[in-house]
Each structure stands twice: as structure tokens, then as C-alpha cells.
XYZ file of C-alpha atoms in Angstrom:
224
model
C 1.977 16.254 -70.759
C -0.981 17.637 -72.063
C 0.893 21.085 -73.273
C 3.364 18.530 -74.890
C 0.339 16.947 -76.129
C -2.544 18.558 -77.316
C -0.843 21.989 -79.532
C -4.684 23.884 -79.193
C -5.042 25.808 -76.271
C -8.580 25.918 -75.467
C -8.758 22.582 -75.786
C -5.954 22.019 -73.337
C -7.140 23.656 -71.160
C -10.571 21.824 -71.369
C -9.303 18.747 -70.703
C -7.036 20.187 -67.638
C -9.799 22.098 -65.691
C -11.366 19.095 -66.743
C -8.447 16.664 -65.093
C -7.971 19.296 -62.372
C -12.221 18.714 -61.490
C -12.524 14.446 -61.724
C -9.108 15.145 -59.430
C -10.244 17.496 -56.492
C -13.335 15.544 -56.073
C -11.241 12.544 -55.927
C -9.212 14.306 -52.827
C -12.268 15.163 -51.529
C -13.873 11.351 -51.059
C -10.685 10.338 -50.502
C -10.497 11.828 -47.056
C -14.435 11.186 -46.664
C -13.848 7.565 -47.133
C -10.455 8.043 -44.726
C -12.688 9.669 -41.708
C -11.106 12.413 -41.859
C -13.678 14.683 -42.835
C -17.659 14.468 -43.470
C -19.286 17.584 -46.140
C -23.194 17.866 -47.539
C -24.062 19.808 -50.630
C -27.141 21.767 -51.268
C -28.531 23.558 -53.590
C -25.415 21.430 -56.033
C -27.536 21.317 -59.514
C -27.769 25.427 -58.905
C -24.031 24.936 -60.278
C -25.016 22.084 -63.509
C -25.063 25.670 -65.696
C -22.536 26.902 -67.567
C -21.228 30.664 -67.051
C -21.621 30.917 -63.780
C -19.517 33.863 -61.372
C -19.731 32.233 -57.828
C -18.737 34.117 -55.151
C -18.589 32.437 -52.088
C -16.794 32.936 -48.594
C -12.622 31.491 -47.434
C -13.486 29.519 -44.433
C -11.272 27.486 -44.703
C -7.462 26.275 -46.997
C -9.820 23.733 -48.615
C -12.648 26.277 -49.745
C -11.100 26.369 -53.385
C -10.591 22.444 -53.989
C -14.352 21.711 -52.205
C -16.189 23.888 -55.518
C -13.551 22.608 -58.104
C -14.332 19.960 -57.550
C -18.640 20.193 -57.732
C -18.717 23.017 -60.436
C -18.100 21.784 -63.894
C -15.876 23.837 -66.129
C -14.253 25.717 -63.459
C -11.579 29.115 -64.362
C -10.790 30.700 -61.415
C -8.094 33.417 -59.948
C -5.206 32.982 -58.586
C -1.901 33.997 -57.296
C 0.885 35.112 -59.032
C 3.100 32.902 -55.994
C 1.528 30.200 -58.333
C 3.268 30.528 -61.672
C 6.863 31.596 -59.803
C 6.225 27.474 -58.070
C 7.463 25.267 -59.718
C 5.077 22.725 -58.441
C 2.223 24.713 -59.242
C 3.498 26.398 -62.593
C 1.963 23.680 -65.106
C -1.435 22.764 -63.548
C -1.997 26.398 -63.896
C -0.405 27.446 -66.987
C -1.598 24.901 -68.875
C -5.842 25.324 -67.778
C -4.839 29.082 -68.250
C -6.169 30.104 -65.237
C -6.364 33.830 -64.757
C -3.910 36.195 -62.701
C -4.321 37.831 -60.459
C -1.195 40.319 -61.021
C -3.506 40.604 -64.829
C -3.654 44.128 -64.423
C -6.224 46.642 -65.757
C -6.744 43.098 -67.867
C -8.182 41.358 -64.468
C -11.318 42.198 -65.400
C -11.824 41.976 -69.074
C -10.471 38.256 -68.285
C -12.473 37.447 -65.062
C -15.692 38.641 -67.337
C -13.733 37.221 -71.485
C -13.846 33.776 -68.793
C -17.761 34.095 -68.341
C -18.775 34.699 -71.200
C -17.127 31.953 -72.987
C -18.953 29.822 -70.765
C -17.174 28.402 -67.851
C -17.498 28.947 -64.418
C -15.503 31.966 -63.202
C -14.981 30.892 -59.135
C -13.781 34.280 -56.882
C -13.428 34.421 -52.721
C -14.248 37.617 -52.862
C -11.881 38.801 -49.040
C -8.993 37.427 -51.345
C -7.911 36.353 -48.424
C -9.137 33.268 -46.512
C -11.271 34.918 -43.101
C -10.081 35.888 -40.287
C -10.582 33.808 -36.983
C -13.128 36.875 -35.585
C -16.037 35.882 -38.696
C -15.292 39.433 -39.802
C -15.795 39.854 -43.424
C -14.408 42.091 -45.998
C -14.529 41.934 -49.564
C -12.810 43.287 -51.336
C -14.505 45.300 -54.534
C -12.634 43.406 -57.345
C -15.309 40.497 -57.673
C -18.536 43.250 -57.812
C -16.753 45.446 -60.731
C -16.410 42.187 -61.727
C -20.646 41.896 -62.440
C -21.359 45.338 -62.748
C -18.771 46.011 -65.316
C -20.019 42.130 -67.626
C -23.754 42.579 -66.270
C -23.719 39.220 -64.666
C -25.947 38.091 -62.340
C -23.010 36.391 -58.652
C -24.674 32.723 -57.757
C -23.540 33.030 -54.502
C -21.752 29.698 -51.444
C -22.075 29.633 -47.861
C -19.573 27.721 -47.159
C -19.125 26.402 -43.480
C -16.804 23.971 -41.726
C -17.397 22.680 -37.819
C -14.967 22.519 -35.814
C -12.721 25.586 -38.067
C -9.430 23.834 -39.421
C -7.123 25.086 -42.072
C -8.164 28.690 -41.436
C -6.217 31.788 -41.807
C -2.935 31.794 -39.503
C -3.587 27.812 -39.126
C -0.681 25.555 -39.491
C -1.951 22.852 -42.049
C -0.852 20.325 -39.576
C -2.695 20.868 -36.793
C -5.955 18.493 -36.773
C -9.116 19.217 -34.816
C -10.095 17.249 -32.181
C -12.575 15.650 -33.907
C -14.016 15.563 -37.682
C -15.080 18.233 -39.784
C -18.112 18.902 -40.982
C -18.243 20.560 -43.903
C -22.228 22.377 -45.334
C -21.573 23.791 -48.731
C -25.148 25.942 -49.283
C -25.787 26.826 -52.992
C -28.024 29.863 -52.793
C -30.616 31.633 -55.375
C -28.986 33.586 -58.349
C -28.610 37.870 -56.620
C -29.794 40.160 -60.011
C -26.955 42.967 -60.427
C -28.792 44.930 -62.822
C -31.174 46.841 -60.253
C -27.822 48.149 -59.293
C -26.495 49.035 -62.542
C -29.871 50.695 -63.047
C -29.515 52.461 -59.483
C -26.677 53.958 -59.074
C -24.786 57.059 -61.532
C -21.659 54.951 -62.387
C -20.451 51.449 -62.554
C -17.862 52.591 -59.755
C -20.915 53.102 -57.271
C -23.311 49.946 -58.751
C -19.559 48.257 -57.897
C -19.295 49.658 -54.491
C -22.717 49.176 -53.388
C -22.591 45.739 -54.545
C -20.051 44.833 -52.378
C -21.948 45.595 -49.611
C -24.475 44.040 -50.536
C -22.429 40.979 -50.824
C -21.564 41.860 -47.213
C -24.551 42.131 -45.412
C -25.678 39.403 -47.674
C -23.071 36.195 -45.929
C -22.944 37.982 -42.698
C -25.971 37.481 -42.763
C -27.113 34.481 -44.449
C -23.640 33.149 -42.657
C -25.290 34.343 -39.731
C -28.634 32.672 -40.562
C -26.536 28.921 -40.978
C -25.492 29.198 -36.806
C -28.653 30.132 -35.838
């Protein structure tokens, strides 16, 4: 309906993202009201800004639903399969989310999104965390931060018991109600990584290593 009724692309995308934000918030609220899950959010005020690069770990299939429900003006990097799927193509294209198969222009699209005031959500692992809990971060998110000189807003996501994990069937319901904890951390400045490296590629590699250790350490602390 928005694609038919709103011709201006930027306004149409903003309206679609706002609708998705509210719909996801309603969905999370419904699941809480039905007793399917409970959750707590710490540091949510840090998300009440514009132009954020939000990087989060990815333990569960509904992590993106939680994050988009908390973030106004959200943008996401979505799988190309969502563009081809007839059930998801309309919302994804109307919201003008970034497709991960845009090749060499992907980094520029991500940087432009943040600079325009959108809050870009990326899972640096590229997929859900394996059941072992080992984090394997890809370098793409760090490249966006380094090349765009954009500080990182890290978000830690935990759920107990684990549910909707990688390789688990969506219909396998855990024996007890799932509890999510979403913790928004202080920003990580990237300029020091740029200044200390002779190239942006090396700076991105070092930032990726730092984020890998950072997430592993903070998640271990949170579980202690």
C-alpha cells in the first residue's frame, strides 16, 4: 500500500521502517503477554540517537526482531533470499533495506545509511552463533566502521534457555519460558584503530579482533 500511495522513495522508506519498528514491538509485547518469553533491556537510552552503527552478537533467530523493536529509524543488511521471497520482498524493498549481495557498493551503502541518520543494525558473525558459543566475526562490519569513521555501538544479547539457535528447528519449544537480556554497551571509538594502522584494511582486521575478544569477554562476564 505504501508503494502505491507514497511516491517519494525516502518518505516511503521512512514510513515503512516506522511501521516495521512498531509491528516488531507489538509482536514482542504479544509474546511477553502470552508467556512465551520475558526480557529485560539495559541501556536502552543509548539507542535514542541517530546515525548509529549497532553491532550485536546473534544467539537467536529473533534477535533482529528485538533490536528493530527498540531502535527508531532502523536499517538492516538483509539476505538476498529475502528479496527473492514473495512474502518478504515487498516489505524489504519498501523499507529500502540494504541487500547483502550488492557487491562492491555494499560498504558505501552502509556508510551512507548511517550518515543519513539511520541506525544500521549488523550482526558481525554473519549468521547465528553456533551451539558451541564460539564467536567468529566477519570483517565486513569493521570495514564499515573504519572506512566511515563511525564509532560502534555494541549490544550484547543473551537468552536462557537457548532457543531458535543455529541448526535448531523453529518449532522445538524449550521446556521453560525463555528470558532475553539485551544490554546496550558504551560506544567503541574507532579513530584509535585508524591512527595506529598503516592501512584501513589492517585497521579493520585489528578492530575485528578487538570486537571478537570484546564480545567474548563481555558475554563471559554476563554469564558469571
